CSV table of C-alpha atoms in Angstrom, one decimal:
chain,number,residue,atom,x,y,z
A,1243,VAL,CA,-0.6,-48.7,-39.8
A,1244,LEU,CA,-2.7,-50.9,-42.1
A,1245,GLN,CA,-3.2,-54.4,-41.1
A,1246,THR,CA,-5.0,-57.2,-43.0
A,1247,LEU,CA,-6.6,-60.1,-41.0
A,1248,SER,CA,-8.0,-63.3,-42.3
A,1249,LEU,CA,-9.9,-65.9,-40.4
A,1250,ASN,CA,-10.1,-69.6,-41.2
A,1251,ARG,CA,-12.8,-71.8,-39.8
A,1252,SER,CA,-11.6,-75.1,-38.3
A,1253,ASN,CA,-13.9,-78.1,-38.5
A,1254,GLN,CA,-12.2,-79.7,-35.6
A,1255,SER,CA,-14.1,-79.6,-32.3
A,1256,ILE,CA,-12.5,-77.9,-29.2
A,1257,PRO,CA,-10.8,-80.6,-27.1
A,1258,ASP,CA,-12.6,-81.3,-23.8
A,1259,ASP,CA,-9.4,-80.7,-21.8
A,1260,ALA,CA,-8.8,-77.2,-23.3
A,1261,ARG,CA,-7.6,-74.9,-20.5
A,1262,LEU,CA,-10.1,-72.2,-21.4
A,1263,LEU,CA,-13.0,-74.6,-20.8
A,1264,GLN,CA,-11.7,-75.5,-17.3
A,1265,LEU,CA,-11.5,-71.9,-16.1
A,1266,PRO,CA,-14.1,-70.5,-13.5
A,1267,GLU,CA,-16.7,-68.2,-14.9
A,1268,ASP,CA,-15.4,-65.3,-12.8
A,1269,PRO,CA,-12.1,-64.0,-14.4
A,1270,ASN,CA,-11.0,-62.8,-10.9
A,1271,GLN,CA,-10.6,-66.5,-10.0
A,1272,TRP,CA,-8.4,-67.3,-12.9
A,1273,LYS,CA,-5.0,-68.5,-11.7
A,1274,ASN,CA,-1.8,-67.0,-13.2
A,1275,LEU,CA,0.0,-69.3,-15.6
A,1276,SER,CA,3.5,-70.2,-14.6
A,1277,THR,CA,6.4,-68.8,-16.7
A,1278,ASP,CA,7.5,-72.3,-17.4
A,1279,TRP,CA,4.1,-73.2,-18.8
A,1280,VAL,CA,4.0,-70.2,-21.1
A,1281,TYR,CA,7.6,-70.4,-22.1
A,1282,PRO,CA,8.6,-74.0,-21.7
A,1283,LYS,CA,12.3,-74.6,-21.3
A,1284,ALA,CA,14.2,-77.0,-23.5
A,1285,PRO,CA,14.7,-80.5,-21.9
A,1286,PRO,CA,17.7,-80.6,-19.5
A,1287,GLN,CA,21.0,-82.0,-20.7
A,1288,PRO,CA,22.5,-83.5,-17.6
A,1289,LEU,CA,26.1,-84.7,-17.2
A,1290,LYS,CA,26.6,-88.5,-17.3
A,1291,ASN,CA,26.7,-89.1,-13.5
A,1292,THR,CA,26.9,-87.6,-10.0
A,1293,GLU,CA,30.7,-87.6,-9.9
A,1294,ALA,CA,30.8,-85.6,-13.2
A,1295,PHE,CA,28.3,-83.2,-11.7
A,1296,ILE,CA,30.2,-82.6,-8.5
A,1297,THR,CA,33.5,-82.2,-10.4
A,1298,ALA,CA,32.0,-79.7,-12.7
A,1299,LEU,CA,30.3,-77.8,-9.8
A,1300,LYS,CA,33.6,-77.4,-7.9
A,1301,SER,CA,35.3,-76.0,-11.0
A,1302,MET,CA,32.7,-73.3,-11.7
A,1303,ASP,CA,33.1,-69.7,-10.6
A,1304,TRP,CA,30.1,-69.2,-8.3
A,1305,LEU,CA,31.3,-65.8,-7.2
A,1306,GLU,CA,31.8,-64.0,-10.5
A,1307,GLY,CA,30.5,-66.5,-13.1
A,1308,ASP,CA,27.7,-65.7,-15.6
A,1309,ARG,CA,24.4,-65.9,-13.7
A,1310,LYS,CA,22.4,-67.4,-16.6
A,1311,ALA,CA,25.1,-70.1,-17.2
A,1312,LEU,CA,25.2,-71.1,-13.5
A,1313,LEU,CA,21.4,-71.4,-13.3
A,1314,GLN,CA,21.4,-73.3,-16.6
A,1315,PHE,CA,24.0,-75.7,-15.1
A,1316,LEU,CA,21.7,-76.3,-12.1
A,1317,TYR,CA,18.7,-76.8,-14.4
A,1318,ASP,CA,20.5,-79.3,-16.6
A,1319,ASN,CA,21.7,-81.2,-13.5
A,1320,ASP,CA,18.7,-80.9,-11.2
A,1321,GLN,CA,18.5,-84.7,-10.8
A,1322,TYR,CA,21.9,-84.7,-9.0
A,1323,LEU,CA,21.2,-81.8,-6.5
A,1324,MET,CA,20.5,-84.1,-3.5
A,1325,SER,CA,24.1,-85.3,-3.8
A,1326,LEU,CA,25.2,-81.9,-2.6
A,1327,LYS,CA,23.9,-82.7,0.9
A,1328,GLU,CA,27.0,-84.7,1.8
A,1329,LEU,CA,29.2,-82.1,0.2
A,1330,ILE,CA,27.6,-79.3,2.3
A,1331,SER,CA,27.6,-81.3,5.5
A,1332,THR,CA,31.3,-82.0,5.3
A,1333,LYS,CA,32.0,-78.3,4.4
A,1334,ALA,CA,33.8,-79.4,1.2
A,1335,ILE,CA,32.8,-76.0,-0.3
A,1336,ALA,CA,34.5,-73.1,1.5
A,1337,ASP,CA,33.1,-69.6,2.0
A,1338,PRO,CA,32.3,-67.4,0.2
A,1339,LEU,CA,31.6,-70.0,-2.5
A,1340,GLU,CA,29.1,-71.9,-0.3
A,1341,SER,CA,27.1,-68.7,0.3
A,1342,LYS,CA,26.8,-68.1,-3.4
A,1343,LEU,CA,25.9,-71.7,-4.1
A,1344,PHE,CA,23.0,-71.5,-1.6
A,1345,MET,CA,21.8,-68.3,-3.3
A,1346,TYR,CA,21.8,-70.0,-6.7
A,1347,LEU,CA,20.0,-73.1,-5.3
A,1348,GLY,CA,17.3,-70.8,-4.1
A,1349,LYS,CA,17.0,-69.0,-7.4
A,1350,HIS,CA,16.9,-72.3,-9.2
A,1351,ASP,CA,13.6,-72.9,-7.4
A,1352,SER,CA,13.0,-76.5,-8.3
A,1353,ALA,CA,11.4,-79.3,-6.1
A,1354,ASN,CA,14.8,-80.9,-5.7
A,1355,SER,CA,16.6,-77.6,-4.7
A,1356,LYS,CA,13.9,-76.8,-2.2
A,1357,GLN,CA,14.1,-80.4,-0.8
A,1358,LEU,CA,17.8,-80.0,-0.3
A,1359,LEU,CA,17.5,-76.6,1.3
A,1360,THR,CA,14.7,-77.9,3.6
A,1361,GLU,CA,16.7,-80.8,4.7
A,1362,VAL,CA,19.7,-78.6,5.4
A,1363,PHE,CA,17.5,-76.4,7.7
A,1364,VAL,CA,15.8,-79.1,9.7
A,1365,GLU,CA,18.7,-81.5,10.2
A,1366,GLN,CA,20.5,-79.6,13.0
A,1367,ASP,CA,22.9,-82.4,13.8
A,1368,LEU,CA,24.4,-82.4,10.2
A,1369,PHE,CA,24.6,-78.8,9.4
A,1370,SER,CA,26.0,-75.7,11.1
A,1371,PRO,CA,23.7,-72.8,12.2
A,1372,ASN,CA,25.2,-70.6,9.5
A,1373,GLN,CA,24.5,-73.2,6.8
A,1374,ARG,CA,20.9,-73.6,8.1
A,1375,PHE,CA,20.3,-69.9,8.1
A,1376,ARG,CA,21.6,-69.7,4.5
A,1377,SER,CA,19.2,-72.4,3.5
A,1378,LEU,CA,16.4,-70.2,4.8
A,1379,MET,CA,17.6,-67.1,3.0
A,1380,ALA,CA,17.8,-69.2,-0.2
A,1381,LEU,CA,14.2,-70.5,0.3
A,1382,LYS,CA,13.1,-66.8,0.3
A,1383,TYR,CA,13.6,-66.8,-3.4
A,1384,SER,CA,10.9,-69.4,-3.9
A,1385,GLU,CA,8.3,-68.4,-6.5
A,1386,LYS,CA,6.9,-71.9,-7.0
A,1387,PRO,CA,5.0,-73.8,-4.3
A,1388,LEU,CA,6.9,-76.0,-1.8
A,1389,THR,CA,5.6,-79.5,-1.4
A,1390,ASP,CA,3.3,-80.4,1.5
A,1391,ILE,CA,6.1,-82.5,3.0
A,1392,GLN,CA,8.5,-79.6,2.8
A,1393,VAL,CA,6.1,-77.2,4.4
A,1394,GLU,CA,5.2,-79.7,7.2
A,1395,ALA,CA,8.9,-80.3,7.9
A,1396,ILE,CA,9.7,-76.6,8.3
A,1397,PHE,CA,6.6,-76.0,10.5
A,1398,GLU,CA,7.2,-79.1,12.6
A,1399,TYR,CA,10.6,-77.8,13.5
A,1400,SER,CA,9.7,-74.2,13.8
A,1401,MET,CA,6.7,-74.7,16.0
A,1402,SER,CA,8.5,-77.1,18.4
A,1403,TYR,CA,9.3,-75.9,21.9
A,1404,GLY,CA,12.3,-76.5,24.1
A,1405,LEU,CA,14.9,-75.4,21.5
A,1406,ASN,CA,18.1,-73.7,22.7
A,1407,GLU,CA,18.4,-70.0,22.0
A,1408,GLU,CA,20.3,-70.4,18.7
A,1409,ASN,CA,17.9,-73.0,17.3
A,1410,SER,CA,14.9,-70.9,18.5
A,1411,LYS,CA,16.1,-67.9,16.5
A,1412,LEU,CA,16.4,-70.1,13.4
A,1413,ALA,CA,12.9,-71.5,14.0
A,1414,HIS,CA,11.5,-68.0,14.2
A,1415,SER,CA,13.4,-66.9,11.1
A,1416,ALA,CA,11.9,-69.9,9.3
A,1417,LEU,CA,8.4,-68.8,10.1
A,1418,MET,CA,9.2,-65.3,8.8
A,1419,VAL,CA,10.6,-66.8,5.6
A,1420,MET,CA,7.3,-68.7,5.2
A,1421,GLY,CA,5.5,-65.4,5.2
A,1422,ALA,CA,7.9,-64.0,2.6
A,1423,ILE,CA,7.4,-67.1,0.4
A,1424,ALA,CA,3.6,-66.6,0.6
A,1425,LYS,CA,4.1,-63.0,-0.5
A,1426,ASN,CA,6.2,-64.1,-3.5
A,1427,GLN,CA,3.2,-66.2,-4.6
A,1428,GLN,CA,0.4,-64.0,-3.5
A,1429,GLY,CA,-3.0,-64.8,-5.1
A,1430,SER,CA,-2.2,-68.5,-5.5
A,1431,GLU,CA,-3.9,-71.3,-3.7
A,1432,PHE,CA,-0.5,-72.3,-2.2
A,1433,SER,CA,-0.1,-68.8,-0.7
A,1434,SER,CA,-3.5,-68.8,0.8
A,1435,GLN,CA,-3.0,-72.2,2.4
A,1436,LEU,CA,0.4,-71.1,3.7
A,1437,THR,CA,-0.9,-67.9,5.3
A,1438,GLN,CA,-3.8,-69.8,6.8
A,1439,LYS,CA,-1.3,-72.3,8.4
A,1440,LEU,CA,0.6,-69.3,9.8
A,1441,ALA,CA,-2.7,-67.9,11.2
A,1442,ASP,CA,-3.7,-71.2,12.7
A,1443,SER,CA,-0.3,-71.6,14.3
A,1444,LEU,CA,-0.6,-68.0,15.7
A,1445,SER,CA,-4.0,-68.8,17.3
A,1446,SER,CA,-2.6,-71.8,19.1
A,1447,SER,CA,0.8,-70.3,19.9
A,1448,ALA,CA,1.9,-70.9,23.5
A,1449,THR,CA,4.6,-68.2,23.9
A,1450,ASP,CA,5.0,-64.6,23.1
A,1451,LYS,CA,8.3,-65.3,21.2
A,1452,LYS,CA,6.5,-67.7,18.9
A,1453,ALA,CA,3.6,-65.4,18.5
A,1454,SER,CA,5.9,-62.5,17.7
A,1455,ALA,CA,7.5,-64.5,14.8
A,1456,LEU,CA,4.1,-65.6,13.5
A,1457,ILE,CA,2.7,-62.0,13.5
A,1458,THR,CA,5.8,-60.8,11.6
A,1459,ALA,CA,5.4,-63.7,9.2
A,1460,LEU,CA,1.8,-62.7,8.4
A,1461,GLY,CA,2.9,-59.2,7.9
A,1462,ASN,CA,5.6,-60.4,5.5
A,1463,SER,CA,2.9,-62.3,3.6
A,1464,GLY,CA,0.9,-59.1,3.0
A,1465,ASP,CA,-2.3,-61.3,3.1
A,1466,TYR,CA,-5.1,-58.9,3.9
A,1467,ASP,CA,-7.4,-61.7,4.9
A,1468,HIS,CA,-5.7,-61.9,8.3
A,1469,GLN,CA,-5.8,-58.2,9.3
A,1470,GLN,CA,-8.5,-58.9,11.9
A,1471,LEU,CA,-6.3,-61.5,13.7
A,1472,ILE,CA,-3.3,-59.1,13.7
A,1473,GLY,CA,-5.6,-56.3,14.8
A,1474,ASP,CA,-6.6,-58.3,17.9
A,1475,TYR,CA,-3.0,-58.4,18.9
A,1476,LEU,CA,-2.6,-54.7,18.4
A,1477,ALA,CA,-5.1,-54.2,21.3
A,1478,GLY,CA,-3.6,-57.0,23.5
A,1479,ASP,CA,-1.7,-56.9,26.8
A,1480,SER,CA,1.8,-57.6,25.4
A,1481,ALA,CA,3.7,-54.5,24.3
A,1482,ARG,CA,6.0,-56.7,22.2
A,1483,LEU,CA,3.1,-58.2,20.3
A,1484,ARG,CA,1.4,-54.9,19.9
A,1485,LEU,CA,4.6,-53.6,18.3
A,1486,ASN,CA,4.8,-56.6,16.0
A,1487,ALA,CA,1.1,-56.1,15.0
A,1488,ALA,CA,1.6,-52.4,14.2
A,1489,GLU,CA,4.6,-53.3,12.0
A,1490,ALA,CA,2.7,-56.1,10.3
A,1491,LEU,CA,-0.3,-53.8,9.6
A,1492,ALA,CA,2.1,-51.3,8.1
A,1493,LYS,CA,2.5,-53.8,5.2
A,1494,MET,CA,-1.2,-54.0,4.7
A,1495,PRO,CA,-2.5,-50.5,4.1
A,1496,SER,CA,-6.3,-50.4,3.9
A,1497,LYS,CA,-9.3,-49.0,5.6
A,1498,THR,CA,-9.5,-52.0,7.9
A,1499,SER,CA,-5.9,-51.8,9.1
A,1500,LEU,CA,-6.1,-48.0,9.4
A,1501,ASN,CA,-9.1,-48.4,11.7
A,1502,TYR,CA,-7.2,-50.7,14.0
A,1503,LEU,CA,-4.2,-48.3,14.0
A,1504,SER,CA,-6.3,-45.2,14.6
A,1505,ASN,CA,-8.2,-46.7,17.5
A,1506,GLN,CA,-5.0,-47.8,19.2
A,1507,LEU,CA,-2.9,-44.7,18.7
A,1508,ASN,CA,-4.1,-42.5,21.5
A,1509,GLN,CA,-4.5,-45.3,24.1
A,1510,GLU,CA,-1.1,-46.9,23.3
A,1511,THR,CA,1.3,-46.6,26.4
A,1512,ASP,CA,4.4,-48.1,24.8
A,1513,SER,CA,6.5,-45.5,23.0
A,1514,LYS,CA,8.0,-47.9,20.5
A,1515,THR,CA,4.6,-49.3,19.6
A,1516,GLN,CA,3.2,-45.8,19.3
A,1517,GLY,CA,5.9,-44.8,16.9
A,1518,ALA,CA,5.2,-47.9,14.8
A,1519,ILE,CA,1.5,-47.1,14.7
A,1520,LEU,CA,2.3,-43.6,13.5
A,1521,LYS,CA,4.5,-44.9,10.7
A,1522,ALA,CA,2.0,-47.5,9.7
A,1523,MET,CA,-0.8,-44.9,9.5
A,1524,GLY,CA,1.3,-42.9,7.1
A,1525,ASN,CA,1.2,-45.7,4.6
A,1526,ASN,CA,-2.5,-45.1,4.1
A,1527,GLU,CA,-4.5,-42.3,2.6
A,1528,LEU,CA,-5.4,-40.2,5.6
A,1529,ASP,CA,-8.3,-37.7,6.0
A,1530,ALA,CA,-7.8,-34.2,7.5
A,1531,GLU,CA,-8.7,-35.3,11.1
A,1532,GLN,CA,-6.2,-38.2,10.9
A,1533,VAL,CA,-3.5,-35.9,9.7
A,1534,ASP,CA,-4.2,-33.5,12.6
A,1535,SER,CA,-3.9,-36.4,15.1
A,1536,ILE,CA,-0.5,-37.4,13.7
A,1537,TYR,CA,0.7,-33.7,13.6
A,1538,ALA,CA,0.0,-33.5,17.3
A,1539,PHE,CA,2.6,-36.2,17.9
A,1540,ALA,CA,5.2,-34.1,16.0
A,1541,ASP,CA,5.0,-31.4,18.6
A,1542,ALA,CA,8.2,-30.5,20.5
A,1543,SER,CA,6.7,-31.7,23.8
A,1544,ASN,CA,6.9,-35.3,22.6
A,1545,PRO,CA,10.0,-37.5,22.7
A,1546,LYS,CA,12.3,-37.2,19.6
A,1547,ASP,CA,11.6,-40.8,18.4
A,1548,ILE,CA,7.8,-40.2,18.5
A,1549,ARG,CA,8.4,-36.9,16.7
A,1550,SER,CA,10.4,-38.8,14.1
A,1551,ALA,CA,7.7,-41.3,13.5
A,1552,ALA,CA,5.1,-38.6,13.1
A,1553,ILE,CA,7.3,-36.7,10.7
A,1554,SER,CA,7.7,-40.0,8.7
A,1555,ALA,CA,4.0,-40.4,8.5
A,1556,LEU,CA,3.4,-36.8,7.5
A,1557,SER,CA,6.1,-37.0,4.8
A,1558,GLN,CA,4.2,-39.9,3.2
A,1559,GLN,CA,1.1,-37.8,3.1
A,1560,ALA,CA,2.9,-34.8,1.6
A,1561,LYS,CA,3.5,-36.8,-1.6
A,1562,SER,CA,-0.3,-36.6,-2.4
A,1563,LYS,CA,-1.4,-33.7,-0.2
A,1564,PRO,CA,0.6,-30.5,-1.0
A,1565,GLU,CA,-1.0,-28.8,2.0
A,1566,VAL,CA,0.8,-31.0,4.4
A,1567,LYS,CA,4.1,-29.5,3.3
A,1568,SER,CA,3.2,-26.2,5.0
A,1569,ARG,CA,2.8,-28.1,8.2
A,1570,LEU,CA,6.2,-29.7,7.8
A,1571,LYS,CA,7.7,-26.3,7.2
A,1572,ALA,CA,6.2,-25.2,10.5
A,1573,LEU,CA,7.9,-28.1,12.2
A,1574,VAL,CA,11.3,-27.0,11.0
A,1575,LYS,CA,11.0,-23.9,13.2
A,1576,THR,CA,10.4,-26.0,16.4
A,1577,GLU,CA,12.3,-29.2,15.8
A,1578,THR,CA,15.6,-29.3,17.8
A,1579,ASN,CA,16.9,-32.8,17.0
A,1580,GLN,CA,19.4,-32.8,14.1
A,1581,LYS,CA,18.3,-36.2,12.7
A,1582,ASN,CA,14.6,-35.1,12.7
A,1583,LEU,CA,15.6,-31.9,11.0
A,1584,ARG,CA,17.3,-33.8,8.2
A,1585,GLN,CA,14.2,-35.9,7.9
A,1586,LEU,CA,12.1,-32.8,7.5
A,1587,MET,CA,14.4,-31.2,5.0
A,1588,LYS,CA,14.4,-34.4,2.9
A,1589,ALA,CA,10.6,-34.5,2.9
A,1590,LEU,CA,10.4,-30.9,1.8
A,1591,TYR,CA,13.3,-30.7,-0.6
A,1592,GLY,CA,14.3,-34.2,-1.4
A,1593,SER,CA,17.8,-35.7,-1.0
């Protein structure tokens, strides 16, 4: 392919506010540009008033309608979204339409949609537990930062004590969703601030239930900066929190997390946590000694669930270490549990 290029010198000086001049010298610190900045949307074309918006919204097919058209409708009428609060609180939109509407509000991902979803979650007297849970699931789609006010509102509710069982579950779910949102925006300043807030809350948590949700939230975030904090809980007194820590570190494979897991494996007394440690170790690149240690747990003398976890870890290693397959074949001869045998056959021969 022959290409011809021509360069023309411009006599105009580079403007002082040019984005390139404002970037740090280290390219690793350059922030990703938002899609909306690179590909700006056309200005919204809203309906004439709130009443027209609600009438149009009720007439739309939120179950089977065209996804792009529904999202464009929300974009054009973003200024009216807070008017849906009364509509939702009075249950004027029946299931399953309401469920789909929540999903689209999450995917719309604007400041107004997130404000609406946040208020639905925190205002327990106006909205049902089901609606509040749906608002959290919608917020999981957030790929743009929440406002400080929105984050504070969710944390203030989620970190409060004395909630009944149902509200306590919702509060813990909210913390886990905060971790998922941080994961969606990993590498951004907002994500770092959010995971630090989760870590600070964990350090000051007064109950195991709250700590459990926060450890899971940090695992959901995938923020490697907090491996040490999670690792401390892996060696703690609570079996529940050790299990949460193992499952969180499974989402952060690295030499650091592997070191915590390896150190805890043989001294772990809780079988569920031991199984979680084995699976988490399998997500890392293991050396021969570590493979040997996991293989020992696949021995027939161990409980079937422990053997299953060891087989899972070895199966992960077999993808990059062909020699591990011979060890899996040897286990086929000694394994007596049908579920574990199917697991072995899948690792060896695929589905």
